[in-house]
Short mmCIF file of C-alpha atoms in Angstrom, two decimals:
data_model
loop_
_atom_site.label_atom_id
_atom_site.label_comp_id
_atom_site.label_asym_id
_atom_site.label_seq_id
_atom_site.Cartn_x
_atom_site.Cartn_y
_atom_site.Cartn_z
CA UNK A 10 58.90 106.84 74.26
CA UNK A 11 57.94 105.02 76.76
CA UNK A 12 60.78 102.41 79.12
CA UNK A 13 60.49 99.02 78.10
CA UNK A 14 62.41 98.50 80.86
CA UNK A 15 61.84 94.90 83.02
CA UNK A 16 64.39 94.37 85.36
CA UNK A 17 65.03 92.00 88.38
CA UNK A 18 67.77 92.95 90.50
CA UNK A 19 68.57 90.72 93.24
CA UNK A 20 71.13 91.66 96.13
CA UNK A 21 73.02 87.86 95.99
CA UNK A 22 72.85 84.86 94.21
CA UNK A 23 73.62 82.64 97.06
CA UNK A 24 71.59 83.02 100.74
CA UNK A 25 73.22 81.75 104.10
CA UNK A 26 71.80 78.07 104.64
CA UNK A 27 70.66 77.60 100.59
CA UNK A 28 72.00 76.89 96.75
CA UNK A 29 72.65 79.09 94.32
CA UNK A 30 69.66 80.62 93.72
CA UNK A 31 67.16 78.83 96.03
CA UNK A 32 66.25 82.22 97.69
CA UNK A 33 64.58 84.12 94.48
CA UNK A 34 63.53 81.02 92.01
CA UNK A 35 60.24 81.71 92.36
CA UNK A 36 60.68 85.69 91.45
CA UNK A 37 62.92 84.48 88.71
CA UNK A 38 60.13 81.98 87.50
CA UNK A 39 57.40 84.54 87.89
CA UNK A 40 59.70 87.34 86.85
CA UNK A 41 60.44 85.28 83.20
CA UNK A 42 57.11 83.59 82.44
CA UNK A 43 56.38 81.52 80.41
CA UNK A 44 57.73 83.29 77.27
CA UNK A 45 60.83 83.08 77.89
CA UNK A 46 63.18 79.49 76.92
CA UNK A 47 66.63 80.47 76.92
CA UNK A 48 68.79 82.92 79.14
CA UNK A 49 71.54 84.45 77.56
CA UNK A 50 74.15 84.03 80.70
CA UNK A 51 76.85 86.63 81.14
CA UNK A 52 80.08 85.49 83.62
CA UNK A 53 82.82 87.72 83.46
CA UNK A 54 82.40 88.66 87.19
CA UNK A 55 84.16 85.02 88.05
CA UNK A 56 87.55 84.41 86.67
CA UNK A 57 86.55 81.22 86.16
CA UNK A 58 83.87 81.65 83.71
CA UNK A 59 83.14 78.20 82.59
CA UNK A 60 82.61 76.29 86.07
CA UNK A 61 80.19 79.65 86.41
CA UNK A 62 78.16 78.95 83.21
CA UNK A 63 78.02 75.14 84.34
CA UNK A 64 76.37 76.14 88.34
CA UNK A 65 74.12 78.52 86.13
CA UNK A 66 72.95 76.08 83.57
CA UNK A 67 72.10 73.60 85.86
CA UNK A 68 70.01 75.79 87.82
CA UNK A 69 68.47 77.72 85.58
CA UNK A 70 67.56 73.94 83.60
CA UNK A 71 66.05 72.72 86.89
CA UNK A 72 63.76 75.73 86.79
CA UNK A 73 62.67 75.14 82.88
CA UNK A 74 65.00 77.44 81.19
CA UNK A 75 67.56 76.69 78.90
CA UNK A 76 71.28 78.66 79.36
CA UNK A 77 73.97 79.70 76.90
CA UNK A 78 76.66 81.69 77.70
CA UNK A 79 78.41 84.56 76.08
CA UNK A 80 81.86 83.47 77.00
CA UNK A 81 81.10 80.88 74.56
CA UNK A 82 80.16 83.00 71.89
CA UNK A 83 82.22 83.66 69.18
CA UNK A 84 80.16 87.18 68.63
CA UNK A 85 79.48 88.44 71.89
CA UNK A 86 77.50 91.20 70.67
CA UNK A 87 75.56 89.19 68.18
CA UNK A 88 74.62 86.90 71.15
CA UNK A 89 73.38 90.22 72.84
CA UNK A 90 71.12 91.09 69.79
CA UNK A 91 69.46 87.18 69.56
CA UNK A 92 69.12 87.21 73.26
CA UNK A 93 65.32 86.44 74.45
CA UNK A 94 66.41 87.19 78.46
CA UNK A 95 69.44 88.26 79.82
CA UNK A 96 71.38 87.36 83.14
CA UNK A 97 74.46 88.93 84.73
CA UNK A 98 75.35 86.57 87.55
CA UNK A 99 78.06 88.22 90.68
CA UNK A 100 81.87 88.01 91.27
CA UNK A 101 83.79 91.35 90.92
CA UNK A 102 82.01 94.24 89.98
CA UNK A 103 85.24 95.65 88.23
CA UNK A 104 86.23 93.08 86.13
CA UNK A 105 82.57 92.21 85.00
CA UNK A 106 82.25 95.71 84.14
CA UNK A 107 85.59 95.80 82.00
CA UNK A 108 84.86 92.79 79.95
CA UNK A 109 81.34 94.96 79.38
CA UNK A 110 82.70 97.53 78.06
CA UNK A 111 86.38 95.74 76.35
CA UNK A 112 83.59 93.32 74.54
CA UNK A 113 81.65 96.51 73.52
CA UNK A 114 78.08 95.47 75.23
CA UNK A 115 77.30 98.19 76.81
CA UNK A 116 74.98 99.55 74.08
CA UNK A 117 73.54 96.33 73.03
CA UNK A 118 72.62 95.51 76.36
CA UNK A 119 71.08 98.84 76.84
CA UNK A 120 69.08 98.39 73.37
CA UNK A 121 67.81 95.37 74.18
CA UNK A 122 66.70 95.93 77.74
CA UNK A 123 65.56 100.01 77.33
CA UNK A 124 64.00 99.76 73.81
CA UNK A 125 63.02 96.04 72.78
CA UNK A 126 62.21 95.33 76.50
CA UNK A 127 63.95 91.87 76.69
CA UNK A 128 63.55 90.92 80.84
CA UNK A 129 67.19 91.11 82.44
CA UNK A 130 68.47 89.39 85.62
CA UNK A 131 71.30 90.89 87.95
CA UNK A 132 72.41 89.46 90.89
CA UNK A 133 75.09 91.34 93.27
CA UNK A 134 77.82 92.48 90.38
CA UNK A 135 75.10 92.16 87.64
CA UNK A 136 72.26 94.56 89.70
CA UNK A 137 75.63 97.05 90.22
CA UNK A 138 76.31 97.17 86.62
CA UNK A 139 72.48 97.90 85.93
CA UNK A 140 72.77 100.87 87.95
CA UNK A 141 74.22 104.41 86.96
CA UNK A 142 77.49 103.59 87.79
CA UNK A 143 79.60 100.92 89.99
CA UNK A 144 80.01 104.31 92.53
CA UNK A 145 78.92 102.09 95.09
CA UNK A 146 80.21 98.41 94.79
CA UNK A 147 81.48 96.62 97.88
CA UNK A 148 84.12 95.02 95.67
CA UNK A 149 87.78 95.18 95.27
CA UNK A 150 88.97 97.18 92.45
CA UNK A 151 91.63 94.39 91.30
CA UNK A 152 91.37 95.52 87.60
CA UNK A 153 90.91 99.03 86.26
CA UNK A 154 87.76 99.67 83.75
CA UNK A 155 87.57 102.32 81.38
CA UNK A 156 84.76 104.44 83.20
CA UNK A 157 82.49 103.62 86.62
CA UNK A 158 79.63 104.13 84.31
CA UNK A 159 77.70 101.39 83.84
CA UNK A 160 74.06 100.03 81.65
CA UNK A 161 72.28 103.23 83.44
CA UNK A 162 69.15 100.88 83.05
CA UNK A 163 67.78 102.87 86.22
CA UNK A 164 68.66 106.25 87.50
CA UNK A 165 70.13 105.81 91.00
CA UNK A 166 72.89 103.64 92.28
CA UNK A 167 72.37 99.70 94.22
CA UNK A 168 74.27 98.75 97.37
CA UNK A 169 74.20 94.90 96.86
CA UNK A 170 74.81 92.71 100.22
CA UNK A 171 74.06 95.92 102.06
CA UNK A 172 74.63 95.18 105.63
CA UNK A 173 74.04 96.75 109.04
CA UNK A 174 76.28 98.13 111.48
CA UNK A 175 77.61 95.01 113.31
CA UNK A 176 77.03 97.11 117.40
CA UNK A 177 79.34 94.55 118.38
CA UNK A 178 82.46 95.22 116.14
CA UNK A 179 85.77 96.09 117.53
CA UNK A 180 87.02 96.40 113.93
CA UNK A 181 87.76 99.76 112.80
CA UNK A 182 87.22 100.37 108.95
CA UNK A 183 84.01 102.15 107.98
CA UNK A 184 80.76 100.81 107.83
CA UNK A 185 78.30 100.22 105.06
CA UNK A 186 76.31 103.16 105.89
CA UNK A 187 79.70 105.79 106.55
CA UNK A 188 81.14 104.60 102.92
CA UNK A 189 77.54 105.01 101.29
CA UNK A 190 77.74 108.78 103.13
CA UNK A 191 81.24 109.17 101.75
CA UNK A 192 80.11 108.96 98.47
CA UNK A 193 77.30 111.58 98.96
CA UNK A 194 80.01 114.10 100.16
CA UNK A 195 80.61 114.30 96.56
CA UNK A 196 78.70 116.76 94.26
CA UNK A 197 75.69 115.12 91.92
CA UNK A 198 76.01 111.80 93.26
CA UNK A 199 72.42 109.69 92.86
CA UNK A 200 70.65 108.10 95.47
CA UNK A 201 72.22 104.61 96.59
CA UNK A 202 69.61 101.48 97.34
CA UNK A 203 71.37 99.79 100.03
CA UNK A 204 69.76 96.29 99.35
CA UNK A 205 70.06 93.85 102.11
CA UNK A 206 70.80 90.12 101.36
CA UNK A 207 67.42 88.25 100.36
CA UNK A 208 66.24 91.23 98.64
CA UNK A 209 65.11 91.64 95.58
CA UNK A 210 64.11 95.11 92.98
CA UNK A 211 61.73 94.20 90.23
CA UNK A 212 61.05 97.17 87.76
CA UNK A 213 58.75 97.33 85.44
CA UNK A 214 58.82 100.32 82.94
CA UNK A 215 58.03 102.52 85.50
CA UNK A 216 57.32 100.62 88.46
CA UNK A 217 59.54 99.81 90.88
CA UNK A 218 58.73 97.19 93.87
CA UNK A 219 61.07 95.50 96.97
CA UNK A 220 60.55 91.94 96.69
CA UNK A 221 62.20 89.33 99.41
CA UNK A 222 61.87 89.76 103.19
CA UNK A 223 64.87 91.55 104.14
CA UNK A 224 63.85 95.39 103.10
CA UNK A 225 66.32 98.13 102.11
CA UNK A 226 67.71 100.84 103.07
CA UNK A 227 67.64 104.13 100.91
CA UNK A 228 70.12 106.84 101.17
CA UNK A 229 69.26 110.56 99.16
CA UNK A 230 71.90 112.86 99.28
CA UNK A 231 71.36 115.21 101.58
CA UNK A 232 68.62 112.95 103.76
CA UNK A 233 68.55 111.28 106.34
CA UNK A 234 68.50 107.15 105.41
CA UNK A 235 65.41 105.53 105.35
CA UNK A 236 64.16 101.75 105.77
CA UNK A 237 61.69 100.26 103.41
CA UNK A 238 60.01 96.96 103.77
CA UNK A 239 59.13 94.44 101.33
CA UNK A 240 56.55 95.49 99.00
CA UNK A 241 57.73 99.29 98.69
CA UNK A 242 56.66 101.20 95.74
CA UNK A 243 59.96 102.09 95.38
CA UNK A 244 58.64 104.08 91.64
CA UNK A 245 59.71 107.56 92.31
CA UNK A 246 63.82 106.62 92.25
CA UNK A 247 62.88 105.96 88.47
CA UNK A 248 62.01 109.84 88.16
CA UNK A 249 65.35 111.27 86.35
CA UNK A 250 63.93 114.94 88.40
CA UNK A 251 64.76 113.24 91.83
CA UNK A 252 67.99 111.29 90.46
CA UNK A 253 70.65 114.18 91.44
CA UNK A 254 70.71 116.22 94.38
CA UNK B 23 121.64 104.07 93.41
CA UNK B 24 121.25 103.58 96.72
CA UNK B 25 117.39 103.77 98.20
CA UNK B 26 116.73 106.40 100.43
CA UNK B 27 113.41 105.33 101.67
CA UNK B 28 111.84 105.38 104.84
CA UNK B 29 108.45 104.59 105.30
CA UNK B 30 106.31 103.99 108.83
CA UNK B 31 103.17 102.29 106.99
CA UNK B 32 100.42 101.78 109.67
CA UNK B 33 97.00 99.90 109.10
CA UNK B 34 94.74 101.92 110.97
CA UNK B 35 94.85 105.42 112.19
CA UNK B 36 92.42 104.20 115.50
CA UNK B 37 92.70 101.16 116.87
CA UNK B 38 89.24 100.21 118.98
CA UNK B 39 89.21 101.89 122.63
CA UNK B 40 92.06 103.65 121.92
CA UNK B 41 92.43 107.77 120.20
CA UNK B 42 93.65 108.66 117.28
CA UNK B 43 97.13 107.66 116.62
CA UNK B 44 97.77 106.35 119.91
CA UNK B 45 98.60 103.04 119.19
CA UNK B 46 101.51 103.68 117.18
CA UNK B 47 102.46 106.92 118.71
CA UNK B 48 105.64 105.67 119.91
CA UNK B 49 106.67 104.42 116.41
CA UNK B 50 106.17 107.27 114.75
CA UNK B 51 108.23 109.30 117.71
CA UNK B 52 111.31 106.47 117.42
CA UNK B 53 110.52 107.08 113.48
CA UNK B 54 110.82 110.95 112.57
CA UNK B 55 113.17 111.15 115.71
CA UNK B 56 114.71 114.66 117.30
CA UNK B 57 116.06 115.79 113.82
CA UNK B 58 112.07 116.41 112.41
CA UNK B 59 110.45 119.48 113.57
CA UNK B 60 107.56 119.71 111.70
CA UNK B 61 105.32 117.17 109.32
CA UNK B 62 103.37 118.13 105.43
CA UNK B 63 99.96 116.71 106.25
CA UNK B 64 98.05 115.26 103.48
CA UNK B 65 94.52 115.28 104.67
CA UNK B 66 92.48 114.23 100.66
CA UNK B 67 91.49 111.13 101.98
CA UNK B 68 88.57 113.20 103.74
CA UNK B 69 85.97 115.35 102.85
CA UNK B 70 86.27 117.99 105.44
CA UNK B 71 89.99 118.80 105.18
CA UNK B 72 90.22 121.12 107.95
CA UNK B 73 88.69 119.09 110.40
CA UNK B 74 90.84 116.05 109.72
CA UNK B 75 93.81 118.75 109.42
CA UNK B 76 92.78 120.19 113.18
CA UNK B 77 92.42 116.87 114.75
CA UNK B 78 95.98 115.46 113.06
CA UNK B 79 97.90 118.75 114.41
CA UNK B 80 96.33 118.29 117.88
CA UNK B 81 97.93 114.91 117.84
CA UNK B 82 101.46 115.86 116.78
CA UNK B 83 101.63 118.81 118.46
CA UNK B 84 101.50 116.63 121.77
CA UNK B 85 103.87 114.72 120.23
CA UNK B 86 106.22 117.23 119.81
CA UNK B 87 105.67 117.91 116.42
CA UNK B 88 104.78 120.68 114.43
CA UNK B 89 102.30 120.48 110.92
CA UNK B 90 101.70 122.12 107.96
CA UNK B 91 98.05 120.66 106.13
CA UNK B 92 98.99 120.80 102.32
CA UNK B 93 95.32 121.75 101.82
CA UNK B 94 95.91 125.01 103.27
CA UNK B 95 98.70 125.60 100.37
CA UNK B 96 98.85 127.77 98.27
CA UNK B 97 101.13 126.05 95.99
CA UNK B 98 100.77 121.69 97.35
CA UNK B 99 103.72 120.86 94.45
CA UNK B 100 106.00 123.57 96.17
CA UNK B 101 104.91 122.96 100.01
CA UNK B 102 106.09 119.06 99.41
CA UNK B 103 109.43 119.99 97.62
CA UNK B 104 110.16 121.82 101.14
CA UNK B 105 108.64 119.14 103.50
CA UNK B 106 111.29 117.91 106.00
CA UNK B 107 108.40 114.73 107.00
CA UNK B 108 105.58 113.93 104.77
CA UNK B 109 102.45 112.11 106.56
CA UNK B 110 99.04 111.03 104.31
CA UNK B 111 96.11 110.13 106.30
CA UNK B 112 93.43 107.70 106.04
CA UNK B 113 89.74 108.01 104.62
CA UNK B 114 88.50 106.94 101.50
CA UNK B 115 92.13 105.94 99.19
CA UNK B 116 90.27 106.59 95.64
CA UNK B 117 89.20 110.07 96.83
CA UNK B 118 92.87 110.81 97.72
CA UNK B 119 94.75 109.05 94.97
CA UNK B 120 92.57 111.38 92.68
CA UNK B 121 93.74 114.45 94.65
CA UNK B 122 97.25 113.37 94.41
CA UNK B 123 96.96 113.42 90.71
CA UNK B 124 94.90 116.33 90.19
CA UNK B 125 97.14 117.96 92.17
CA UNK B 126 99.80 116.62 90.07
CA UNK B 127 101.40 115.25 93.22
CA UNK B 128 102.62 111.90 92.71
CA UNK B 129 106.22 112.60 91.06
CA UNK B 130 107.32 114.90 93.86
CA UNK B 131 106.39 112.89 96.58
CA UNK B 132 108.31 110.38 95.25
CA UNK B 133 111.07 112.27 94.65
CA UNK B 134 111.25 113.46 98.11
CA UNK B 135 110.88 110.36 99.65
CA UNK B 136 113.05 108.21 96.92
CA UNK B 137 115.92 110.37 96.35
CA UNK B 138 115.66 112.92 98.98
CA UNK B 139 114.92 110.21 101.92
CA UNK B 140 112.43 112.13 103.79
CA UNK B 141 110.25 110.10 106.11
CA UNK B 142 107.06 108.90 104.61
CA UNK B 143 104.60 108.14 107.19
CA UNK B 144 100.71 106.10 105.88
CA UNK B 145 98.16 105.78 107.71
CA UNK B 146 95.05 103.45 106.17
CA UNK B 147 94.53 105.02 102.79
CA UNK B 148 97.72 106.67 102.88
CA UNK B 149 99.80 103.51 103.39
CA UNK B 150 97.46 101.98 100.51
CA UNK B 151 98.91 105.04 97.74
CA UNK B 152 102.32 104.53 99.67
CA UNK B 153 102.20 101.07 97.25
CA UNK B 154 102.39 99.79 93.79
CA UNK B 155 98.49 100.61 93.22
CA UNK B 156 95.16 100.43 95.09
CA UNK B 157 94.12 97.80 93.47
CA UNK B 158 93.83 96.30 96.55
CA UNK B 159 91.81 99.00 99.00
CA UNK B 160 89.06 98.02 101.06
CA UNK B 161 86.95 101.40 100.22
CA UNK B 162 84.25 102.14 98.05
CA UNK B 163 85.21 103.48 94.43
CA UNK B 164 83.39 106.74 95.08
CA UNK B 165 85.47 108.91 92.55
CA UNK B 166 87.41 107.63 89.25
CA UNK B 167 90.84 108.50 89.61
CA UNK B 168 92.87 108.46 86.10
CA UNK B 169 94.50 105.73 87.22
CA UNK B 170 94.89 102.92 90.06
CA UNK B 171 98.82 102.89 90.16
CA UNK B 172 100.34 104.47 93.13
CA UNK B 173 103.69 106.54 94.18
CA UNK B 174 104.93 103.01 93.98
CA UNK B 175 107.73 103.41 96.82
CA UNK B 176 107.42 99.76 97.16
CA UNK B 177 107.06 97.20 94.83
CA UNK B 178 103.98 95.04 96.41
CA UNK B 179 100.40 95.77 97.98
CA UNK B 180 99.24 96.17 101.18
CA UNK B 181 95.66 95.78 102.15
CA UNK B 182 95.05 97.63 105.39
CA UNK B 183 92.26 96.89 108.31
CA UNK B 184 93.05 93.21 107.40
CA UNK B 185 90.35 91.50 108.47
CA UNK B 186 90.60 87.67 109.19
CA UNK B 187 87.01 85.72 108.37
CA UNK B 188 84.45 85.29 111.03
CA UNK B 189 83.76 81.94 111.23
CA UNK B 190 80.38 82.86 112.91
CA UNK B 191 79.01 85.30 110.27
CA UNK B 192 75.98 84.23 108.12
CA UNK B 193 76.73 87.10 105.35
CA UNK B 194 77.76 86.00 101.99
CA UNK B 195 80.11 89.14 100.87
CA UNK B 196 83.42 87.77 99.61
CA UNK B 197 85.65 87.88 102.56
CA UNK B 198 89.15 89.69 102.50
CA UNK B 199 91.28 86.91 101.93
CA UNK B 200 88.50 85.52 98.72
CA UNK B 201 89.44 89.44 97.66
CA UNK B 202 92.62 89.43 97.35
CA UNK B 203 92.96 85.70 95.68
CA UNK B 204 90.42 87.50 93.08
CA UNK B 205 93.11 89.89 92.56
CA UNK B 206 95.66 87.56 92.00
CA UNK B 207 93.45 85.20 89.63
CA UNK B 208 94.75 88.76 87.32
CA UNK B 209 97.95 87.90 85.67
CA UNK B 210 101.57 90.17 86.45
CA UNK B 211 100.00 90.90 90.14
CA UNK B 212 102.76 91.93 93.03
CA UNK B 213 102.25 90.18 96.74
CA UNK B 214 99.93 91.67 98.75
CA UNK B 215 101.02 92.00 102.43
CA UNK B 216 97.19 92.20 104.72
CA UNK B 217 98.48 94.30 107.59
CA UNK B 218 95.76 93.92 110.58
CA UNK B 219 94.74 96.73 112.84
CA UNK B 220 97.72 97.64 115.12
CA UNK B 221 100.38 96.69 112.91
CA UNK B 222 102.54 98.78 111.09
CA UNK B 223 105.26 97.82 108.23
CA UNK B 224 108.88 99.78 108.60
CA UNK B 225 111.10 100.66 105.95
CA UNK B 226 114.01 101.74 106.04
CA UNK B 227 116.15 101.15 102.63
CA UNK B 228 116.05 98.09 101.49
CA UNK B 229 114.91 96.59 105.13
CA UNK B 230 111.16 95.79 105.74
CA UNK B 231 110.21 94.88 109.46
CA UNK B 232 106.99 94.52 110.65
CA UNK B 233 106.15 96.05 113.71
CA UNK B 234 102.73 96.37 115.97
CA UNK B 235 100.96 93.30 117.73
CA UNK B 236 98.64 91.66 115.66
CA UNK B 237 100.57 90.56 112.96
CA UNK B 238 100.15 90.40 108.57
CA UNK B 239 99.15 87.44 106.63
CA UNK B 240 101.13 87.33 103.02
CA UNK B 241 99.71 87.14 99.56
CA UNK B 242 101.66 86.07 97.05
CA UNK B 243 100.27 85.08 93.30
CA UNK B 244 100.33 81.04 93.07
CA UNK B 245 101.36 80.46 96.61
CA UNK B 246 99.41 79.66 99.73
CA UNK B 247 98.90 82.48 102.43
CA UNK B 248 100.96 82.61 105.22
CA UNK B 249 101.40 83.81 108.81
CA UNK B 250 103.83 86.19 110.25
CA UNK B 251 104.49 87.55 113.81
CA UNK B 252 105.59 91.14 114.10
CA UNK B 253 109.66 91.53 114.11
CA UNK B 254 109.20 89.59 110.87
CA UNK B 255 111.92 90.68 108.61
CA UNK B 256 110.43 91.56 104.94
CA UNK B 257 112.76 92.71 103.29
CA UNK B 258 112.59 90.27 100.17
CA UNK B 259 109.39 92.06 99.37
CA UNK B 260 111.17 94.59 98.40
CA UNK B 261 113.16 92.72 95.88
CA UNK B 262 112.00 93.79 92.54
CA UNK B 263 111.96 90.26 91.19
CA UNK B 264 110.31 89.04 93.69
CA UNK B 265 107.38 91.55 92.73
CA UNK B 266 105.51 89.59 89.82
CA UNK B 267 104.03 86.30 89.85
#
């Protein structure tokens, strides 16, 4: 069959200097289309979930879209089915990825992204839980999900905010890079997208592209990391055959 | 029943410019004291075990001390029932809680160090399963362990490498403090005490001092951070009703 799949990951909602947002409204806009009027708008990353769904609306408005939120669903799942787009906006990577799975979405949201091919939207938590698994989230873990396994709406893992190796540091916990390693010392572990802030993955069926200007960095198990600029066909991590090593 | 404990609960294995352990070499000497001959190593927190286990008993050694790495047991439940010092190391805190219960570790380290009042000494990751839970780690959730709770020997959290925020820094990751608020926006959560590199919590009993020379900053669920110097006297952390918010 072939993957409906469109997907736009981006690494952070917010960039240093601009709104909510400002940095990737024009993928967004480009990414939606005209097609598209409402956004189903998914929270649960921020404990406050209703201030979250206002900064989103409002946004989201001023770009032509209309917003509701599944928090204010009574049938989450039934909002999932009826959904025309959906977006999973950042906070904790844990907790969004509990109320995913303790509001039974995970298969919904996998129907209606792999098979009916509705666009979805992650930023930071939200591109983590499109991933494989939440393996590699920066985040606290300040509630326990059920599994790390996440939508698995792409075969490798996302480092959102990934950041370089500050030369100047005196600090002493690991870096980005030494974690991202720590997890490849483990056995069948994916490769991790270490996507820098102002980056963006769109993915289309098969096709996978770096948008924004900050590139990535790609770590393969067993390989040396990698940089990639903006505009990297970035189609071959979509290849199940290269997903493990 | 009286509490038996003693714990030497250090933030940071290295501190910058220095070698391993050096920094709080002399607390862990005044610590374990004449009557301790030689330590139970618990090197999980790392992927190569001997390595970590090599480098840890070059340290001791020149302190005196001899040491046994549990990995290099043939029984791990049996080789901490006769440990006269146990001492857990740092590296990545999921990786090692899940040892600890696969290796069905957790009650008889707490027994020892509980009822038997053997010295307990955590370094990093090993001070972070020394508490309630890990819910409040800095690493990257690179295994699933079956559970986040800890051997619990006290009843709050500690988040090690405390890291105050740069004021200068143009990334928009959460910083640690915006972490651990996010963990106590979660309802029944304990204090969390952020101990910065080069400081070290001692208990002994029911007596909490910290100890080093860079200080903590508290956490406690509804309250407003605060400050506190080392020779700051904790001990009503470790007053069970002062636990849950």
């Amino acid at each position: 069959m072939e993957n409906r799949r469109r997907l736009l990951l981006v690494s952070n909602s917010t960039l240093y200097g601009g709104g909510y947002l400002d940095h990737c409204q024009e993928h967004i806009k480009t990414f939606l289309g005209a097609q598209v009027r409402k956004i189903l708008f998914v929270p649960y990353a921020l404990h406050d979930q209703t201030a979250y769904a206002t900064l989103a609306r409002e946004k989201l408005e001023s770009l032509g879209y209309g917003l509701d939120s599944i928090h204010e669903s009574s049938d989450p799942r039934e909002a999932v089915r009826k959904a025309e787009a959906i977006f999973i906006g950042g906070g904790n990577t844990f907790r969004l990825l509990k109320m995913l799975y303790d509001n039974d979405l995970i298969h919904p949201i996998r129907k209606r992204v792999l098979e009916d091919g509705i666009p979805y939207i992650g930023s930071s938590a939200g591109t983590n839980v499109a991933t494989v698994s939440i393996n590699t989230t920066n985040d606290m873990p300040i509630v326990y999900p059920p599994s790390l396994t996440a939508l698995q709406l792409v075969p490798f893992n996302i480092n959102p905010h990934y950041l370089d190796p500050d030369v100047n540091s005196t600090h002493m916990g690991e870096t980005r890079e030494k974690r991202i390693m720590q997890y490849h010392e483990e056995l069948n572990t994916p490769p991790v997208l270490g996507l820098r802030e102002g980056s963006l993955l769109l993915v289309e069926g098969n096709k996978a592209t770096l948008q924004g200007k900050t590139g990535a960095r790609l770590f393969v198990r067993g390989s040396a990391p990698t940089e990639h600029e903006h505009g990297t066909d970035f189609s071959f991590l979509l290849n199940e055959s290269f997903k493990i090593v």
